[in-house]
PDB file of C-alpha atoms in Angstrom:
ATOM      1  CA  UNK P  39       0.000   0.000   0.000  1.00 31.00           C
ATOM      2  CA  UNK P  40       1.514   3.287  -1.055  1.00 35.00           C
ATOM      3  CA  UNK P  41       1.015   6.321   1.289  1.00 33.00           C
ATOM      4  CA  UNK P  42       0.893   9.867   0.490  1.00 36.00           C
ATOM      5  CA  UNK P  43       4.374  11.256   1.630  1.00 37.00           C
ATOM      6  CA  UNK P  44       4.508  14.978   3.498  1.00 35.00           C
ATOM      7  CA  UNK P  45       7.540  16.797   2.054  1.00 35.00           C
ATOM      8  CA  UNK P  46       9.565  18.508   4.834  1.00 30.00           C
ATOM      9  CA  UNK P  47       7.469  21.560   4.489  1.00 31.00           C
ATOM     10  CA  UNK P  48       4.323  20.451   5.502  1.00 33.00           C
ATOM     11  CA  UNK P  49       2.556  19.546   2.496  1.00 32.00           C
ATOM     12  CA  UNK P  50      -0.037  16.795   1.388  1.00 36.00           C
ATOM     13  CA  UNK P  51      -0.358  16.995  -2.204  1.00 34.00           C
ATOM     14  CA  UNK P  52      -3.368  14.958  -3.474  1.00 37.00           C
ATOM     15  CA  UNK P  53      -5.099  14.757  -6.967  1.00 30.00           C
ATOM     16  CA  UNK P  54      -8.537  14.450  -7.574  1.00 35.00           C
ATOM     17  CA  UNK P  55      -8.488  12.088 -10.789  1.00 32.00           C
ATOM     18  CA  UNK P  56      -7.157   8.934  -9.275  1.00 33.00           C
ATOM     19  CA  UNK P  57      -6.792   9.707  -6.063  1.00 36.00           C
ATOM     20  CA  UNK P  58      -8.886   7.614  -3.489  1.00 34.00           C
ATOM     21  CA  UNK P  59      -9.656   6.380   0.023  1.00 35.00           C
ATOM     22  CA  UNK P  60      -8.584   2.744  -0.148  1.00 36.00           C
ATOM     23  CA  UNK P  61     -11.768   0.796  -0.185  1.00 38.00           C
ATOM     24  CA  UNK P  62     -13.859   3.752  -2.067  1.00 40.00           C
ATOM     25  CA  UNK P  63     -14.189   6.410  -4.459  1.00 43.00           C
ATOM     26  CA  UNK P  64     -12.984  10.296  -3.708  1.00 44.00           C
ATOM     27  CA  UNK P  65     -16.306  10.967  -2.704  1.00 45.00           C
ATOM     28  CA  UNK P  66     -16.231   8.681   0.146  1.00 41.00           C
ATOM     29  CA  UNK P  67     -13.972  10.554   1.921  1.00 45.00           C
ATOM     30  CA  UNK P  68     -14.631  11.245   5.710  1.00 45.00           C
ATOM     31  CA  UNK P  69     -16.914  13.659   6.677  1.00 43.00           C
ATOM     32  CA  UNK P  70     -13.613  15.897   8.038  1.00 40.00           C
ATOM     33  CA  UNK P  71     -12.166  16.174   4.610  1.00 45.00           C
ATOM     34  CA  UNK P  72     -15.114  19.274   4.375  1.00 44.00           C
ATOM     35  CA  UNK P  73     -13.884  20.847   7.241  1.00 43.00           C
ATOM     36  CA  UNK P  74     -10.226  21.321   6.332  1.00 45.00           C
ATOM     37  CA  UNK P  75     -10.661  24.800   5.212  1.00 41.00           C
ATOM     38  CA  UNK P  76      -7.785  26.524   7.267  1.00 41.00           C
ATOM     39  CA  UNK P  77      -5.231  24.118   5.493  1.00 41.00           C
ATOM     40  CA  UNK P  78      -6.760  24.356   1.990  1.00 41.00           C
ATOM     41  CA  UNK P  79      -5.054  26.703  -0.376  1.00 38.00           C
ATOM     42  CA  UNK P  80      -8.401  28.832  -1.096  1.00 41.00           C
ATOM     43  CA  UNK P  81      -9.496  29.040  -4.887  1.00 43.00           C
ATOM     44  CA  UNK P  82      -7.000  26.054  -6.165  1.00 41.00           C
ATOM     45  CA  UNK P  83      -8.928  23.939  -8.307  1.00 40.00           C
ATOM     46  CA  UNK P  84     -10.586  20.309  -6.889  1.00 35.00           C
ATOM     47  CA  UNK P  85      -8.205  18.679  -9.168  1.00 37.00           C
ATOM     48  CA  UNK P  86      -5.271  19.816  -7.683  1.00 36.00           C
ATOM     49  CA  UNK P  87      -5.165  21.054  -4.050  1.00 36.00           C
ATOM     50  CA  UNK P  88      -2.587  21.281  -1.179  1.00 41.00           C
ATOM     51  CA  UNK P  89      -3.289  20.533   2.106  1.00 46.00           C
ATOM     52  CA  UNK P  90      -0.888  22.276   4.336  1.00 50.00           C
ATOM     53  CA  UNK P  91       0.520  23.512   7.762  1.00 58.00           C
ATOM     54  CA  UNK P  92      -2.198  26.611   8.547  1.00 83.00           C
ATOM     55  CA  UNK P  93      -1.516  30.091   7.674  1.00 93.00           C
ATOM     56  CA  UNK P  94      -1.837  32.428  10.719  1.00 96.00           C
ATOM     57  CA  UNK P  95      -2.102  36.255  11.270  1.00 97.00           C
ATOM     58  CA  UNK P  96       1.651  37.767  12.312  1.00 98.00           C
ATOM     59  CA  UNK P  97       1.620  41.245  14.176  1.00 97.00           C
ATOM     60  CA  UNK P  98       4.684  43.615  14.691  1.00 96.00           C
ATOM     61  CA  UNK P  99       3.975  44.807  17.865  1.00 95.00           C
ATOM     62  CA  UNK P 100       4.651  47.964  16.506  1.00 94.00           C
ATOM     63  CA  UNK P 101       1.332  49.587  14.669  1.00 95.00           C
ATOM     64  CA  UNK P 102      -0.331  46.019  13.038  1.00 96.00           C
ATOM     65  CA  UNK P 103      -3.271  45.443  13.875  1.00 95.00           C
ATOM     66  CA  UNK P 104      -6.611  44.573  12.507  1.00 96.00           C
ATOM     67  CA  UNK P 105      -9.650  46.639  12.599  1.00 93.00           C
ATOM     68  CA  UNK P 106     -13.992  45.435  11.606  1.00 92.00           C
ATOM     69  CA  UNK P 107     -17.033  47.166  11.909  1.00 88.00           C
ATOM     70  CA  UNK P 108     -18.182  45.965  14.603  1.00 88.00           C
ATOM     71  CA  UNK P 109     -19.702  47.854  17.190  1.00 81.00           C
ATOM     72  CA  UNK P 110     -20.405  46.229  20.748  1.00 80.00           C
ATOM     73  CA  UNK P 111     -21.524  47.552  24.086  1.00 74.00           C
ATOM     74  CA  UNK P 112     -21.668  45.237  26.524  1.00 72.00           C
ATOM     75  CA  UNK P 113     -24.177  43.336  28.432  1.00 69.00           C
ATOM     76  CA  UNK P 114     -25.068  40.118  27.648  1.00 73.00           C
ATOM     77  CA  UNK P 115     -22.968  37.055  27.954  1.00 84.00           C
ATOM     78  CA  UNK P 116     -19.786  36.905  26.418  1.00 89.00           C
ATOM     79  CA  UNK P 117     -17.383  33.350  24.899  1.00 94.00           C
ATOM     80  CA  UNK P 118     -14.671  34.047  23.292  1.00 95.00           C
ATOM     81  CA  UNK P 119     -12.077  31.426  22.056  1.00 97.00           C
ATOM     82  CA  UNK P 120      -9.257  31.685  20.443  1.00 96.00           C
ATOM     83  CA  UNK P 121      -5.108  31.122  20.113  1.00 97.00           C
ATOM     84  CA  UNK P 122      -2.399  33.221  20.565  1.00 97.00           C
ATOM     85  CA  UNK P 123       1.623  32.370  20.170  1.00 97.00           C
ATOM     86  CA  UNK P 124       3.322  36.100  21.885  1.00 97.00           C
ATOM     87  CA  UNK P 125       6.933  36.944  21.252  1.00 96.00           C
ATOM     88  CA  UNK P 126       6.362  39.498  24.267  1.00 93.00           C
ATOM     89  CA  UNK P 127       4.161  39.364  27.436  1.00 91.00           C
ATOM     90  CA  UNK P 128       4.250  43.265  28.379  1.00 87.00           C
ATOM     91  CA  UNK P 129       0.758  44.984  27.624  1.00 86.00           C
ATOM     92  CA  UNK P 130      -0.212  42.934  24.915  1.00 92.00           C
ATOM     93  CA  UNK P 131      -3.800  43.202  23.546  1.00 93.00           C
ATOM     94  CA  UNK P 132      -5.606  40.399  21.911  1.00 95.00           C
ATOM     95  CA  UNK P 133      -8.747  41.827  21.615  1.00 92.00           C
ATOM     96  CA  UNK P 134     -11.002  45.124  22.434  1.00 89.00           C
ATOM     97  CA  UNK P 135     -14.224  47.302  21.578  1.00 86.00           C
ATOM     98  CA  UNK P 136     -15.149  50.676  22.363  1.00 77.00           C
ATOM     99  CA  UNK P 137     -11.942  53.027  23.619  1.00 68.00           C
ATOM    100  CA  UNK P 138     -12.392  55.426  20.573  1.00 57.00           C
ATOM    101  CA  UNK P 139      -9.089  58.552  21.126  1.00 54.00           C
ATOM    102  CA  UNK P 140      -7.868  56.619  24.565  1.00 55.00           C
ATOM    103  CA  UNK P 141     -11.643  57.203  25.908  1.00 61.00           C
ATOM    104  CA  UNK P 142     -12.208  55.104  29.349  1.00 68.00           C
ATOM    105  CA  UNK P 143     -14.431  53.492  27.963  1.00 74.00           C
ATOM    106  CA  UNK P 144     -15.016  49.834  26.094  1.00 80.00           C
ATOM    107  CA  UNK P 145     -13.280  46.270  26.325  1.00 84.00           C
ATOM    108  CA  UNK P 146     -10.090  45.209  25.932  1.00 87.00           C
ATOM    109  CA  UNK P 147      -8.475  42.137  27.039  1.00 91.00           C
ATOM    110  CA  UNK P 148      -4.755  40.947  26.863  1.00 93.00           C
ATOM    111  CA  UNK P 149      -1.083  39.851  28.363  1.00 94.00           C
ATOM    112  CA  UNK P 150      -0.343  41.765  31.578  1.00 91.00           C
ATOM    113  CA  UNK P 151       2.936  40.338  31.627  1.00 92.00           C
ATOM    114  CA  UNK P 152       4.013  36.477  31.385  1.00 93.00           C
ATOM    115  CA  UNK P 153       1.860  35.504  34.922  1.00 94.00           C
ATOM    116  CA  UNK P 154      -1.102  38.076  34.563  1.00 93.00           C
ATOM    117  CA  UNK P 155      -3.815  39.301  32.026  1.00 93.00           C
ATOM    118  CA  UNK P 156      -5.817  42.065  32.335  1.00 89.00           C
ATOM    119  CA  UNK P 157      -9.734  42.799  31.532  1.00 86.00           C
ATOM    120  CA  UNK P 158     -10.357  45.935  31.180  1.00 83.00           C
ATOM    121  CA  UNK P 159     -14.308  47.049  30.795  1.00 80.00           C
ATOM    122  CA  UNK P 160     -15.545  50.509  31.771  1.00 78.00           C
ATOM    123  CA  UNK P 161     -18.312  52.584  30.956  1.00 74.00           C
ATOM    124  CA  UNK P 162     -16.195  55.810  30.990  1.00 72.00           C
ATOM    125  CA  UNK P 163     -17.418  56.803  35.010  1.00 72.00           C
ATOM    126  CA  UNK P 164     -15.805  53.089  36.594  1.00 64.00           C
ATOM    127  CA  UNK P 165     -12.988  50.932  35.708  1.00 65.00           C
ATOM    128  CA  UNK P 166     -14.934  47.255  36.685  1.00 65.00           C
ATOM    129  CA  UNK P 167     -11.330  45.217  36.475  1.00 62.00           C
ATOM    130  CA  UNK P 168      -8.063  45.591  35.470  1.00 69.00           C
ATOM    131  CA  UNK P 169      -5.406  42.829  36.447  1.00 67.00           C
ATOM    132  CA  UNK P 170      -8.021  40.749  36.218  1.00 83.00           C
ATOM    133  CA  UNK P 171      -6.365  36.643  36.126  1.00 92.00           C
ATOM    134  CA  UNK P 172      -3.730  34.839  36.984  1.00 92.00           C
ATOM    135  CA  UNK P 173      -2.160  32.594  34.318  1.00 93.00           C
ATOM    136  CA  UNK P 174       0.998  31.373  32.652  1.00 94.00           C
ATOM    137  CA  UNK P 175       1.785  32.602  29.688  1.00 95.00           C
ATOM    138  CA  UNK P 176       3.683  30.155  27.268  1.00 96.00           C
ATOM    139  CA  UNK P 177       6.124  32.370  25.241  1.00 96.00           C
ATOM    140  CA  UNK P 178       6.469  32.042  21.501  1.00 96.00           C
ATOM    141  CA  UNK P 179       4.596  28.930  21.757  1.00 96.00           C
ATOM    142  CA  UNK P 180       0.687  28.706  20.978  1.00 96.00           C
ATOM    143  CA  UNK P 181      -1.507  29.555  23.715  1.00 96.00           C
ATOM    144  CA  UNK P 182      -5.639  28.520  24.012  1.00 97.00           C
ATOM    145  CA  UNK P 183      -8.190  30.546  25.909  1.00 97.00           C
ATOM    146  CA  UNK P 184     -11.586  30.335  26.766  1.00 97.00           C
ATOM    147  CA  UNK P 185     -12.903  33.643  28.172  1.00 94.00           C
ATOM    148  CA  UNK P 186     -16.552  33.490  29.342  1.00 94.00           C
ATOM    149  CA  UNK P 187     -18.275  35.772  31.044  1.00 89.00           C
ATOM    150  CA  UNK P 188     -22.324  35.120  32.244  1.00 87.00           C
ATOM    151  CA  UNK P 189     -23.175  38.680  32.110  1.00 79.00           C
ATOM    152  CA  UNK P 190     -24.359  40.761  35.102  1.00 75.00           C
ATOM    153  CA  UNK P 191     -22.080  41.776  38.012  1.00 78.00           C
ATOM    154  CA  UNK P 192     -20.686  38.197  38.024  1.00 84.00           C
ATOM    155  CA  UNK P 193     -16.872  37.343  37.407  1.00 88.00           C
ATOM    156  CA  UNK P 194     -15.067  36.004  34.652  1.00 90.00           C
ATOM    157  CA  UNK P 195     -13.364  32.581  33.748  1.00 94.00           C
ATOM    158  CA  UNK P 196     -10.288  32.471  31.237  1.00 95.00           C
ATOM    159  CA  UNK P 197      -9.210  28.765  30.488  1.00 97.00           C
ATOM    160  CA  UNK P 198      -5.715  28.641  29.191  1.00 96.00           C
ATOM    161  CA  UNK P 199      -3.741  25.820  27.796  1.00 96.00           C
ATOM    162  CA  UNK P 200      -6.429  23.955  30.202  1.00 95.00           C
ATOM    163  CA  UNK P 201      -6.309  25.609  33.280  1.00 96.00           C
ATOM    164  CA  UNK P 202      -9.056  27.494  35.046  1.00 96.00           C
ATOM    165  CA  UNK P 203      -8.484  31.157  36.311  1.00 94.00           C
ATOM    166  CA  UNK P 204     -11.653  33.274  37.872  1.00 93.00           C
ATOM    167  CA  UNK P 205     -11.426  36.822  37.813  1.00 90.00           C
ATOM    168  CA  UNK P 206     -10.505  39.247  40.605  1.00 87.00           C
ATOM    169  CA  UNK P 207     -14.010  41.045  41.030  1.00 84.00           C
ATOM    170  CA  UNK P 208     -17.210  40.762  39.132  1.00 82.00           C
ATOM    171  CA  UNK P 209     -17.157  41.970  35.432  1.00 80.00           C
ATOM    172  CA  UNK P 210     -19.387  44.401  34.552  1.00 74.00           C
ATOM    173  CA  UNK P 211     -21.265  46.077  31.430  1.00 78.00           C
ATOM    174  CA  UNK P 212     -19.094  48.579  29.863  1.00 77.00           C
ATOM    175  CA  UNK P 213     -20.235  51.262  27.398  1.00 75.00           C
ATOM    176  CA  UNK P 214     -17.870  52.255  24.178  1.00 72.00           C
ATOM    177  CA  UNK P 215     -17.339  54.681  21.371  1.00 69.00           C
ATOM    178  CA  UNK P 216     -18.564  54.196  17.759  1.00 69.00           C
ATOM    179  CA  UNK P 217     -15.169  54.661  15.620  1.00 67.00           C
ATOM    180  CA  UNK P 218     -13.039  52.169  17.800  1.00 70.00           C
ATOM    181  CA  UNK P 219     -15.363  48.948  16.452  1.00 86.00           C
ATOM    182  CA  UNK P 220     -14.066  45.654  17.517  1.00 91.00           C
ATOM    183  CA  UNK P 221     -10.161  44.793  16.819  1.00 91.00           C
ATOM    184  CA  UNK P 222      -7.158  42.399  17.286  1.00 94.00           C
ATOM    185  CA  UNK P 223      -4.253  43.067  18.394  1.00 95.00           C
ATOM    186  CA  UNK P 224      -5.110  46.386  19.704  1.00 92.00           C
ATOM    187  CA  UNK P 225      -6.921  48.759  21.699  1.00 85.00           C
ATOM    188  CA  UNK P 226      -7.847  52.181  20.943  1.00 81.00           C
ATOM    189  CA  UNK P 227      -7.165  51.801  17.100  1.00 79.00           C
ATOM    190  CA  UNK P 228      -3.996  50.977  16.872  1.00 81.00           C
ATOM    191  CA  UNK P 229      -2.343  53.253  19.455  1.00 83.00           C
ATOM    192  CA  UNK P 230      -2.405  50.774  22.843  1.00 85.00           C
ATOM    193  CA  UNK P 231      -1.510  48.086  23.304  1.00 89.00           C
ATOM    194  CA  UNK P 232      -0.650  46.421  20.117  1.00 94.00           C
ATOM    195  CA  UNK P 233       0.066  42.392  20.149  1.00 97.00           C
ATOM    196  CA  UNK P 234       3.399  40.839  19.314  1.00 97.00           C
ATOM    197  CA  UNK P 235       3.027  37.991  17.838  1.00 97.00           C
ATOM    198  CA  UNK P 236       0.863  35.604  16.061  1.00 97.00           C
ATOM    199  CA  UNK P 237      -3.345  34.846  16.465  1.00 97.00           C
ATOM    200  CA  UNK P 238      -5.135  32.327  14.823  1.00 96.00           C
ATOM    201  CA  UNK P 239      -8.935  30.928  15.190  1.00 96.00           C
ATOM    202  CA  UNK P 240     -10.353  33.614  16.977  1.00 96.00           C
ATOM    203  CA  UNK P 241     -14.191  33.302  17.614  1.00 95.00           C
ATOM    204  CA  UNK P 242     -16.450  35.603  19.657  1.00 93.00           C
ATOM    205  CA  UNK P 243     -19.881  33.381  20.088  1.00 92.00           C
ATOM    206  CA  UNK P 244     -23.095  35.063  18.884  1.00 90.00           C
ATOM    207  CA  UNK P 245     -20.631  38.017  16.892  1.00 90.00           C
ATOM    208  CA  UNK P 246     -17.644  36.878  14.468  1.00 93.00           C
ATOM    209  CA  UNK P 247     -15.268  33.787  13.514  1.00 95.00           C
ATOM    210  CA  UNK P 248     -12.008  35.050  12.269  1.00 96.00           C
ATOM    211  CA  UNK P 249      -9.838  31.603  11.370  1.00 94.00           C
ATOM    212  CA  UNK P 250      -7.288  34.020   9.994  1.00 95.00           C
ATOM    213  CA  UNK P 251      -5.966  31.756   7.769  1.00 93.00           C
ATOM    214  CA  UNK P 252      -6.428  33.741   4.278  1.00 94.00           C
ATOM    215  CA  UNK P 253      -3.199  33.241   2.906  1.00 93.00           C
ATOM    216  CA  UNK P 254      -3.115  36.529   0.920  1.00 94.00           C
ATOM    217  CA  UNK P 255      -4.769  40.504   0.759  1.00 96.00           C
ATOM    218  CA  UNK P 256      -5.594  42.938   3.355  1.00 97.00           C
ATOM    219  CA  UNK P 257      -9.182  41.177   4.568  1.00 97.00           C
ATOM    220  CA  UNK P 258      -9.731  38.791   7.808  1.00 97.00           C
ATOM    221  CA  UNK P 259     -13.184  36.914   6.924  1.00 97.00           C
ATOM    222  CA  UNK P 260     -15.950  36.681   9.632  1.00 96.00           C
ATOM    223  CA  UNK P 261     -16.802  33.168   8.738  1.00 95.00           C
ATOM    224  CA  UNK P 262     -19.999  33.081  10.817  1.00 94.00           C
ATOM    225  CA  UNK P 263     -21.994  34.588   8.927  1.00 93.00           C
ATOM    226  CA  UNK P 264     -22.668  37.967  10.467  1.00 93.00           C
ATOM    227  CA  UNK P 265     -20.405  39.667   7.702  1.00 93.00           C
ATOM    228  CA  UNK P 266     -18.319  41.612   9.964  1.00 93.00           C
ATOM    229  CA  UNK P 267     -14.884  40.999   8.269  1.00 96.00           C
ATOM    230  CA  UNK P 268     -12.033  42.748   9.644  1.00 96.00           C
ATOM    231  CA  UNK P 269      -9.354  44.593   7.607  1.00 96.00           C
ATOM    232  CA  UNK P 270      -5.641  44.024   8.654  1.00 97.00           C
ATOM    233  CA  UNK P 271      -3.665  47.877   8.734  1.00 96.00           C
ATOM    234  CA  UNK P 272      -0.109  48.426   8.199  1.00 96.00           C
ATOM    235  CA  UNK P 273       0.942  45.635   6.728  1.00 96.00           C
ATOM    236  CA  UNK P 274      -0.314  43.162   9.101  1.00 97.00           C
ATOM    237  CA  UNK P 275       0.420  39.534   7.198  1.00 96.00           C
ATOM    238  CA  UNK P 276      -0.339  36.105   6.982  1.00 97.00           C
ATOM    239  CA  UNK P 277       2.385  33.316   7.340  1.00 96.00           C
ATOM    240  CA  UNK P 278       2.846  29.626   7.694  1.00 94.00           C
ATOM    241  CA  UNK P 279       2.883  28.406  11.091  1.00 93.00           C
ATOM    242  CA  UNK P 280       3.864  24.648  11.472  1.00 88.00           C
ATOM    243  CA  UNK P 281       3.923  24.751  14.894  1.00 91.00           C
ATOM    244  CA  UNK P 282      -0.222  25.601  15.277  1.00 90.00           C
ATOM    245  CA  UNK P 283      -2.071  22.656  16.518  1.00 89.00           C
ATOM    246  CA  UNK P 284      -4.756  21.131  14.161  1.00 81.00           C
ATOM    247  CA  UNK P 285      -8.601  22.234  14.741  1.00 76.00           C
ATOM    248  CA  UNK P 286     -10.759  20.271  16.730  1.00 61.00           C
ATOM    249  CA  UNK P 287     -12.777  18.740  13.259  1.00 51.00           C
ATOM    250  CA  UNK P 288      -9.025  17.540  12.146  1.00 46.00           C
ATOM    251  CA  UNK P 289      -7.787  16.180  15.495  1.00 40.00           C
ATOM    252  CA  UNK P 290      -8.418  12.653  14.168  1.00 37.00           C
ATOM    253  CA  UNK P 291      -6.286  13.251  11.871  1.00 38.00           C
ATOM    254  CA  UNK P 292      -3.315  11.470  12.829  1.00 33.00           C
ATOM    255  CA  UNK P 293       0.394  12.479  11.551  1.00 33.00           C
ATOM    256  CA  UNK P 294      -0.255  16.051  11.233  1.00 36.00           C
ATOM    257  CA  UNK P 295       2.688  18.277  10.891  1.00 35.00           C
ATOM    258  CA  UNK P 296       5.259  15.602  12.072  1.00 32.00           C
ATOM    259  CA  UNK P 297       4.673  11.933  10.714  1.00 31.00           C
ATOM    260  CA  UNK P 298       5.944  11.174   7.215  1.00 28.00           C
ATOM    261  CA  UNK P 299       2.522   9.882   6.323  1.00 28.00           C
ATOM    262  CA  UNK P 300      -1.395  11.102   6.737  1.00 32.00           C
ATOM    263  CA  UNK P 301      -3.481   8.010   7.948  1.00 30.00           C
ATOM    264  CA  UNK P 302      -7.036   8.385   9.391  1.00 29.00           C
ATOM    265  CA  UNK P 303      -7.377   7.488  12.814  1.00 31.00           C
ATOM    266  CA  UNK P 304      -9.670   4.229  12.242  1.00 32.00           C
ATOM    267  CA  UNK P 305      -6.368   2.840  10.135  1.00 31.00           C
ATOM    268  CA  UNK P 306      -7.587   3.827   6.154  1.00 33.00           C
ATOM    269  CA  UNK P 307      -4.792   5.988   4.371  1.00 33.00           C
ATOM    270  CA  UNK P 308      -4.202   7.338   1.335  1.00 35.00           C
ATOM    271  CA  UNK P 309      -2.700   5.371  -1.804  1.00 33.00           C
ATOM    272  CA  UNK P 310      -2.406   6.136  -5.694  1.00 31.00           C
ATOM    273  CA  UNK P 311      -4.858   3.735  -7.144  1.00 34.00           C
TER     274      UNK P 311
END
């Protein structure tokens, strides 16, 4: 049985016309196949696609960030998930809403420093929180959270790399300006607290999906549906990160980024016939 071979790069080369899953026809392919989006070069014919290790967002640090139009003020519940892979831990932002010309006002949350992130949410009278968790930041390695707040004055829970962290005092609803819409890598557009770094797979639950995985141009796609694409500013750009671990959907995937050979997880691989 011949198996696909992944170059050193990363790549899985497979052709439509021929190619099979051994026991069936291309279109028998599992279910995940569908959901490898992120490590699909985008617009490359069905006859001749590369799966490969996922593009990610890269920011300078410096004045890259990337800006939607999306306005929030918050109330309701908030989930936000998401990865993160810092090259510094000092005042880094990963997200925020609402502090329009370095207003107190809005949402931003971020690094604090390599043991701390901060929460910031005010309604431009109150700071609710500010140094807000304590957690261990993994430098220029990938990082998951899980931030979920329940709304009301109840605290906050970030879940990083697995581990639980409740927040200092109780979040609370904050109130922003229109003009600083929802961002990454930033608050207050581009002037505060800019992220250094990469960010991939960012979703806030109810609002936007950002996989950040396009590959090419100047536009991060909301892929939930809601349309509210972001636009990356100063030369914010995508690159190949080997190192990102696989989606959830691809997890059975087994091999990915290290074996010399893709085989599904129930034993079926790949071969030329």
């Amino acid at each position: 049985m011949d198996i696909k071979q992944i170059p050193s790069i990363g790549y899985l080369k497979f052709l439509h016309d021929g190619a099979r899953l051994l026991g069936g026809s291309i279109a028998q392919l599992p279910s995940a196949i569908a959901n490898l989006k992120p490590y699909i070069w985008s617009g490359a014919p069905v006859s001749d696609r590369e799966v490969q290790q996922p593009w990610v967002l890269d920011l300078d640090g410096a004045t890259q960030h990337v800006m939607t139009s999306k306005f929030i003020t918050g109330g309701e519940a908030v989930s936000i998930h998401g990865w993160f892979k810092p090259s510094a831990t000092s005042t880094e932002t990963i997200l925020s809403c609402g502090g329009y010309s370095g207003s107190s006002k809005g949402f931003a949350f971020g690094i604090k420093s390599s043991t701390q992130f901060f929460l910031y949410t005010s309604d431009g009278a109150a700071v609710s929180i500010t140094n807000a968790f304590t957690a261990s930041v993994i430098l220029n390695d990938w990082n998951e959270f899980t931030f979920v707040w329940d709304g009301g004055d109840s605290t906050a829970t970030l879940t990083l790399n697995g581990s639980d962290s409740t927040s200092t005092e109780p979040m609370k609803s904050w109130v922003g300006d229109s003009g600083d819409e929802l961002q990454y890598g930033s608050y207050n557009s581009g002037n505060n607290g800019l992220f250094t770094g990469s960010l991939s797979r960012i979703t806030w639950d109810g609002v936007a999906q950002y996989n950040l995985n396009e590959s090419s141009g100047t536009i991060a796609y909301d892929s939930s549906g809601n349309g509210n694409d972001g636009t990356l500013v100063n030369g914010a750009s995508w690159v190949v990160d080997a190192t990102l671990p696989p989606a959830a959907d691809v997890a059975n995937l087994v091999g990915y980024g290290g074996s010399s050979r893709v085989v599904w997880s129930g034993g079926a691989g790949w071969d030329d016939g």
